mmCIF file with all atom_site columns, C-alpha atoms and ligand atoms in Angstrom:
data_model
loop_
_atom_site.group_PDB
_atom_site.id
_atom_site.type_symbol
_atom_site.label_atom_id
_atom_site.label_alt_id
_atom_site.label_comp_id
_atom_site.label_asym_id
_atom_site.label_entity_id
_atom_site.label_seq_id
_atom_site.pdbx_PDB_ins_code
_atom_site.Cartn_x
_atom_site.Cartn_y
_atom_site.Cartn_z
_atom_site.occupancy
_atom_site.B_iso_or_equiv
_atom_site.pdbx_formal_charge
_atom_site.auth_seq_id
_atom_site.auth_comp_id
_atom_site.auth_asym_id
_atom_site.auth_atom_id
_atom_site.pdbx_PDB_model_num
ATOM   1   C  CA  . MET V 1 1   ? 80.218 253.685 115.630 1.00 85.00 ? 1   MET V CA  1
ATOM   2   C  CA  . HIS V 1 2   ? 76.441 253.914 115.526 1.00 97.00 ? 2   HIS V CA  1
ATOM   3   C  CA  . LYS V 1 3   ? 74.573 254.520 118.750 1.00 98.00 ? 3   LYS V CA  1
ATOM   4   C  CA  . GLY V 1 4   ? 70.857 254.290 119.255 1.00 98.00 ? 4   GLY V CA  1
ATOM   5   C  CA  . SER V 1 5   ? 68.219 254.590 121.911 1.00 98.00 ? 5   SER V CA  1
ATOM   6   C  CA  . CYS V 1 6   ? 64.514 254.693 122.498 1.00 98.00 ? 6   CYS V CA  1
ATOM   7   C  CA  . LEU V 1 7   ? 62.678 257.910 123.241 1.00 98.00 ? 7   LEU V CA  1
ATOM   8   C  CA  . CYS V 1 8   ? 62.899 257.660 127.052 1.00 98.00 ? 8   CYS V CA  1
ATOM   9   C  CA  . GLY V 1 9   ? 66.388 256.146 127.283 1.00 97.00 ? 9   GLY V CA  1
ATOM   10  C  CA  . ALA V 1 10  ? 65.396 252.855 128.943 1.00 98.00 ? 10  ALA V CA  1
ATOM   11  C  CA  . VAL V 1 11  ? 66.894 251.110 125.924 1.00 98.00 ? 11  VAL V CA  1
ATOM   12  C  CA  . ALA V 1 12  ? 70.259 252.157 124.514 1.00 98.00 ? 12  ALA V CA  1
ATOM   13  C  CA  . PHE V 1 13  ? 72.645 250.269 122.266 1.00 98.00 ? 13  PHE V CA  1
ATOM   14  C  CA  . GLU V 1 14  ? 75.708 250.483 120.078 1.00 98.00 ? 14  GLU V CA  1
ATOM   15  C  CA  . LEU V 1 15  ? 76.321 248.778 116.766 1.00 98.00 ? 15  LEU V CA  1
ATOM   16  C  CA  . ASP V 1 16  ? 79.676 247.238 115.946 1.00 97.00 ? 16  ASP V CA  1
ATOM   17  C  CA  . GLU V 1 17  ? 78.843 247.319 112.260 1.00 97.00 ? 17  GLU V CA  1
ATOM   18  C  CA  . THR V 1 18  ? 77.255 249.815 109.923 1.00 97.00 ? 18  THR V CA  1
ATOM   19  C  CA  . PRO V 1 19  ? 73.664 248.848 109.141 1.00 97.00 ? 19  PRO V CA  1
ATOM   20  C  CA  . ARG V 1 20  ? 73.546 247.486 105.628 1.00 96.00 ? 20  ARG V CA  1
ATOM   21  C  CA  . ALA V 1 21  ? 70.999 248.015 102.865 1.00 94.00 ? 21  ALA V CA  1
ATOM   22  C  CA  . PRO V 1 22  ? 68.587 250.291 104.698 1.00 98.00 ? 22  PRO V CA  1
ATOM   23  C  CA  . ILE V 1 23  ? 64.999 249.655 103.606 1.00 98.00 ? 23  ILE V CA  1
ATOM   24  C  CA  . ALA V 1 24  ? 61.599 251.142 104.250 1.00 98.00 ? 24  ALA V CA  1
ATOM   25  C  CA  . CYS V 1 25  ? 59.074 248.403 104.929 1.00 97.00 ? 25  CYS V CA  1
ATOM   26  C  CA  . HIS V 1 26  ? 55.454 249.125 104.097 1.00 98.00 ? 26  HIS V CA  1
ATOM   27  C  CA  . CYS V 1 27  ? 53.937 245.843 105.331 1.00 95.00 ? 27  CYS V CA  1
ATOM   28  C  CA  . LYS V 1 28  ? 50.884 246.102 107.522 1.00 95.00 ? 28  LYS V CA  1
ATOM   29  C  CA  . GLN V 1 29  ? 52.700 244.793 110.599 1.00 94.00 ? 29  GLN V CA  1
ATOM   30  C  CA  . CYS V 1 30  ? 55.413 247.432 110.308 1.00 95.00 ? 30  CYS V CA  1
ATOM   31  C  CA  . ARG V 1 31  ? 52.892 250.165 109.659 1.00 96.00 ? 31  ARG V CA  1
ATOM   32  C  CA  . ARG V 1 32  ? 50.787 249.197 112.628 1.00 95.00 ? 32  ARG V CA  1
ATOM   33  C  CA  . GLN V 1 33  ? 53.695 248.893 115.012 1.00 95.00 ? 33  GLN V CA  1
ATOM   34  C  CA  . SER V 1 34  ? 55.587 251.991 113.925 1.00 95.00 ? 34  SER V CA  1
ATOM   35  C  CA  . GLY V 1 35  ? 52.604 254.159 113.184 1.00 95.00 ? 35  GLY V CA  1
ATOM   36  C  CA  . HIS V 1 36  ? 53.682 254.573 109.560 1.00 97.00 ? 36  HIS V CA  1
ATOM   37  C  CA  . VAL V 1 37  ? 56.643 252.926 107.836 1.00 97.00 ? 37  VAL V CA  1
ATOM   38  C  CA  . PHE V 1 38  ? 59.471 250.973 109.450 1.00 97.00 ? 38  PHE V CA  1
ATOM   39  C  CA  . ALA V 1 39  ? 62.873 252.064 108.168 1.00 98.00 ? 39  ALA V CA  1
ATOM   40  C  CA  . ALA V 1 40  ? 65.598 249.639 109.151 1.00 98.00 ? 40  ALA V CA  1
ATOM   41  C  CA  . GLY V 1 41  ? 69.154 248.640 108.397 1.00 98.00 ? 41  GLY V CA  1
ATOM   42  C  CA  . HIS V 1 42  ? 70.549 245.193 109.130 1.00 97.00 ? 42  HIS V CA  1
ATOM   43  C  CA  . VAL V 1 43  ? 73.515 244.027 111.178 1.00 98.00 ? 43  VAL V CA  1
ATOM   44  C  CA  . PRO V 1 44  ? 74.572 240.590 112.462 1.00 98.00 ? 44  PRO V CA  1
ATOM   45  C  CA  . LYS V 1 45  ? 72.729 239.845 115.705 1.00 97.00 ? 45  LYS V CA  1
ATOM   46  C  CA  . GLU V 1 46  ? 75.995 239.782 117.637 1.00 96.00 ? 46  GLU V CA  1
ATOM   47  C  CA  . ALA V 1 47  ? 76.882 243.275 116.371 1.00 98.00 ? 47  ALA V CA  1
ATOM   48  C  CA  . VAL V 1 48  ? 74.260 244.848 118.634 1.00 98.00 ? 48  VAL V CA  1
ATOM   49  C  CA  . ARG V 1 49  ? 75.755 245.726 122.010 1.00 98.00 ? 49  ARG V CA  1
ATOM   50  C  CA  . MET V 1 50  ? 73.139 246.654 124.592 1.00 98.00 ? 50  MET V CA  1
ATOM   51  C  CA  . ILE V 1 51  ? 74.114 249.556 126.855 1.00 98.00 ? 51  ILE V CA  1
ATOM   52  C  CA  . ARG V 1 52  ? 70.809 249.681 128.661 1.00 98.00 ? 52  ARG V CA  1
ATOM   53  C  CA  . GLU V 1 53  ? 67.966 247.233 128.196 1.00 97.00 ? 53  GLU V CA  1
ATOM   54  C  CA  . ASP V 1 54  ? 65.692 247.434 131.211 1.00 97.00 ? 54  ASP V CA  1
ATOM   55  C  CA  . GLY V 1 55  ? 62.966 248.794 128.940 1.00 97.00 ? 55  GLY V CA  1
ATOM   56  C  CA  . LEU V 1 56  ? 63.485 246.294 126.138 1.00 98.00 ? 56  LEU V CA  1
ATOM   57  C  CA  . ALA V 1 57  ? 60.517 244.076 125.370 1.00 98.00 ? 57  ALA V CA  1
ATOM   58  C  CA  . TRP V 1 58  ? 59.893 241.645 122.524 1.00 97.00 ? 58  TRP V CA  1
ATOM   59  C  CA  . TYR V 1 59  ? 56.623 241.002 120.805 1.00 97.00 ? 59  TYR V CA  1
ATOM   60  C  CA  . ARG V 1 60  ? 56.182 237.757 118.906 1.00 96.00 ? 60  ARG V CA  1
ATOM   61  C  CA  . ALA V 1 61  ? 54.616 239.196 115.777 1.00 92.00 ? 61  ALA V CA  1
ATOM   62  C  CA  . SER V 1 62  ? 54.571 235.944 113.798 1.00 92.00 ? 62  SER V CA  1
ATOM   63  C  CA  . GLU V 1 63  ? 55.834 232.371 113.866 1.00 93.00 ? 63  GLU V CA  1
ATOM   64  C  CA  . LYS V 1 64  ? 59.019 233.609 112.234 1.00 93.00 ? 64  LYS V CA  1
ATOM   65  C  CA  . ALA V 1 65  ? 59.929 236.871 113.894 1.00 95.00 ? 65  ALA V CA  1
ATOM   66  C  CA  . THR V 1 66  ? 59.841 239.042 116.982 1.00 96.00 ? 66  THR V CA  1
ATOM   67  C  CA  . ARG V 1 67  ? 59.761 242.813 117.234 1.00 97.00 ? 67  ARG V CA  1
ATOM   68  C  CA  . GLY V 1 68  ? 61.761 244.676 119.855 1.00 98.00 ? 68  GLY V CA  1
ATOM   69  C  CA  . PHE V 1 69  ? 60.424 247.844 121.413 1.00 98.00 ? 69  PHE V CA  1
ATOM   70  C  CA  . CYS V 1 70  ? 60.642 249.887 124.572 1.00 98.00 ? 70  CYS V CA  1
ATOM   71  C  CA  . GLY V 1 71  ? 58.035 248.792 127.090 1.00 98.00 ? 71  GLY V CA  1
ATOM   72  C  CA  . THR V 1 72  ? 58.161 252.185 128.768 1.00 98.00 ? 72  THR V CA  1
ATOM   73  C  CA  . CYS V 1 73  ? 57.929 254.703 125.923 1.00 98.00 ? 73  CYS V CA  1
ATOM   74  C  CA  . GLY V 1 74  ? 56.847 252.396 123.092 1.00 97.00 ? 74  GLY V CA  1
ATOM   75  C  CA  . SER V 1 75  ? 59.654 253.154 120.640 1.00 98.00 ? 75  SER V CA  1
ATOM   76  C  CA  . THR V 1 76  ? 59.955 250.706 117.764 1.00 97.00 ? 76  THR V CA  1
ATOM   77  C  CA  . LEU V 1 77  ? 63.523 249.399 117.783 1.00 98.00 ? 77  LEU V CA  1
ATOM   78  C  CA  . PHE V 1 78  ? 64.256 245.960 116.313 1.00 98.00 ? 78  PHE V CA  1
ATOM   79  C  CA  . TRP V 1 79  ? 62.954 243.303 113.980 1.00 97.00 ? 79  TRP V CA  1
ATOM   80  C  CA  . ARG V 1 80  ? 64.474 239.851 114.448 1.00 96.00 ? 80  ARG V CA  1
ATOM   81  C  CA  . ALA V 1 81  ? 63.816 236.711 112.423 1.00 94.00 ? 81  ALA V CA  1
ATOM   82  C  CA  . ASP V 1 82  ? 64.114 233.560 114.538 1.00 94.00 ? 82  ASP V CA  1
ATOM   83  C  CA  . ASP V 1 83  ? 66.379 231.749 112.112 1.00 93.00 ? 83  ASP V CA  1
ATOM   84  C  CA  . GLY V 1 84  ? 68.276 234.535 110.348 1.00 91.00 ? 84  GLY V CA  1
ATOM   85  C  CA  . PRO V 1 85  ? 71.764 235.770 111.273 1.00 95.00 ? 85  PRO V CA  1
ATOM   86  C  CA  . GLU V 1 86  ? 70.774 239.430 111.194 1.00 96.00 ? 86  GLU V CA  1
ATOM   87  C  CA  . ILE V 1 87  ? 68.610 241.876 113.057 1.00 97.00 ? 87  ILE V CA  1
ATOM   88  C  CA  . GLY V 1 88  ? 66.837 244.911 111.640 1.00 98.00 ? 88  GLY V CA  1
ATOM   89  C  CA  . VAL V 1 89  ? 67.558 248.091 113.558 1.00 98.00 ? 89  VAL V CA  1
ATOM   90  C  CA  . ALA V 1 90  ? 65.178 251.054 113.338 1.00 98.00 ? 90  ALA V CA  1
ATOM   91  C  CA  . LEU V 1 91  ? 66.986 253.917 111.655 1.00 98.00 ? 91  LEU V CA  1
ATOM   92  C  CA  . GLY V 1 92  ? 64.910 256.435 113.576 1.00 97.00 ? 92  GLY V CA  1
ATOM   93  C  CA  . ALA V 1 93  ? 66.414 255.131 116.822 1.00 98.00 ? 93  ALA V CA  1
ATOM   94  C  CA  . LEU V 1 94  ? 69.975 255.937 115.739 1.00 98.00 ? 94  LEU V CA  1
ATOM   95  C  CA  . ASP V 1 95  ? 71.789 259.080 116.776 1.00 98.00 ? 95  ASP V CA  1
ATOM   96  C  CA  . ASP V 1 96  ? 72.226 261.669 114.022 1.00 97.00 ? 96  ASP V CA  1
ATOM   97  C  CA  . PRO V 1 97  ? 73.932 261.964 111.688 1.00 96.00 ? 97  PRO V CA  1
ATOM   98  C  CA  . THR V 1 98  ? 73.571 258.350 110.582 1.00 96.00 ? 98  THR V CA  1
ATOM   99  C  CA  . GLY V 1 99  ? 75.337 258.800 107.262 1.00 96.00 ? 99  GLY V CA  1
ATOM   100 C  CA  . LEU V 1 100 ? 72.927 256.195 105.897 1.00 97.00 ? 100 LEU V CA  1
ATOM   101 C  CA  . GLY V 1 101 ? 70.444 256.322 103.042 1.00 97.00 ? 101 GLY V CA  1
ATOM   102 C  CA  . LEU V 1 102 ? 67.464 254.195 102.122 1.00 98.00 ? 102 LEU V CA  1
ATOM   103 C  CA  . THR V 1 103 ? 68.141 251.802 99.247  1.00 98.00 ? 103 THR V CA  1
ATOM   104 C  CA  . ARG V 1 104 ? 64.641 250.466 98.491  1.00 98.00 ? 104 ARG V CA  1
ATOM   105 C  CA  . HIS V 1 105 ? 61.045 250.093 99.552  1.00 98.00 ? 105 HIS V CA  1
ATOM   106 C  CA  . VAL V 1 106 ? 59.732 246.628 100.391 1.00 98.00 ? 106 VAL V CA  1
ATOM   107 C  CA  . TRP V 1 107 ? 56.241 245.189 100.823 1.00 97.00 ? 107 TRP V CA  1
ATOM   108 C  CA  . VAL V 1 108 ? 54.909 248.049 98.745  1.00 97.00 ? 108 VAL V CA  1
ATOM   109 C  CA  . GLY V 1 109 ? 51.901 245.845 97.910  1.00 97.00 ? 109 GLY V CA  1
ATOM   110 C  CA  . ASP V 1 110 ? 50.828 246.374 101.529 1.00 96.00 ? 110 ASP V CA  1
ATOM   111 C  CA  . LYS V 1 111 ? 51.370 250.109 101.629 1.00 97.00 ? 111 LYS V CA  1
ATOM   112 C  CA  . GLY V 1 112 ? 48.747 252.482 102.965 1.00 97.00 ? 112 GLY V CA  1
ATOM   113 C  CA  . ASP V 1 113 ? 46.498 254.542 100.721 1.00 97.00 ? 113 ASP V CA  1
ATOM   114 C  CA  . TYR V 1 114 ? 47.288 257.780 102.534 1.00 97.00 ? 114 TYR V CA  1
ATOM   115 C  CA  . TYR V 1 115 ? 50.713 258.448 101.025 1.00 97.00 ? 115 TYR V CA  1
ATOM   116 C  CA  . GLU V 1 116 ? 52.715 258.115 97.834  1.00 97.00 ? 116 GLU V CA  1
ATOM   117 C  CA  . ILE V 1 117 ? 56.266 256.888 97.392  1.00 97.00 ? 117 ILE V CA  1
ATOM   118 C  CA  . ALA V 1 118 ? 58.014 259.408 95.181  1.00 96.00 ? 118 ALA V CA  1
ATOM   119 C  CA  . ASP V 1 119 ? 61.718 259.217 95.961  1.00 97.00 ? 119 ASP V CA  1
ATOM   120 C  CA  . GLY V 1 120 ? 62.574 257.147 92.888  1.00 97.00 ? 120 GLY V CA  1
ATOM   121 C  CA  . LEU V 1 121 ? 64.030 254.221 94.848  1.00 98.00 ? 121 LEU V CA  1
ATOM   122 C  CA  . PRO V 1 122 ? 63.320 250.639 93.733  1.00 98.00 ? 122 PRO V CA  1
ATOM   123 C  CA  . GLN V 1 123 ? 60.070 249.195 95.042  1.00 98.00 ? 123 GLN V CA  1
ATOM   124 C  CA  . ASP V 1 124 ? 59.504 245.523 95.833  1.00 97.00 ? 124 ASP V CA  1
ATOM   125 C  CA  . GLU V 1 125 ? 55.972 244.191 95.933  1.00 94.00 ? 125 GLU V CA  1
ATOM   126 C  CA  . HIS V 1 126 ? 57.030 242.019 98.927  1.00 87.00 ? 126 HIS V CA  1
HETATM 127 ZN ZN1 . ZN  W 2 .   ? 61.881 254.021 126.174 1.00 68.67 ? 1   ZN  W ZN1 1
#
């Protein structure tokens, strides 16, 4: 059972499934919102059970997706496509140990110039 929360605790959740295929997304939206890189694993939307959500806010980042965060402390928490069955859950929000490992980097074409990716994982341009 994976549990997660924001920094202040106004958002807390449990996952009924293990996040699959954890990725690090280097797109500009993820970098702006997270402050660096957004690492996320994916579960079916119905596999997220909210324990506390009074802080949960959603930002419509594009015509296709919204981004969930804590309106009190600002923690980056979720990425949700309008039409997909899954939701991306921020790995940094999960309680340790997660037992998970990144599988690839995506949107590397958008990555910042202030760091290198040197872990040997596959890199997708988009
Ligand atoms: Zn919070």
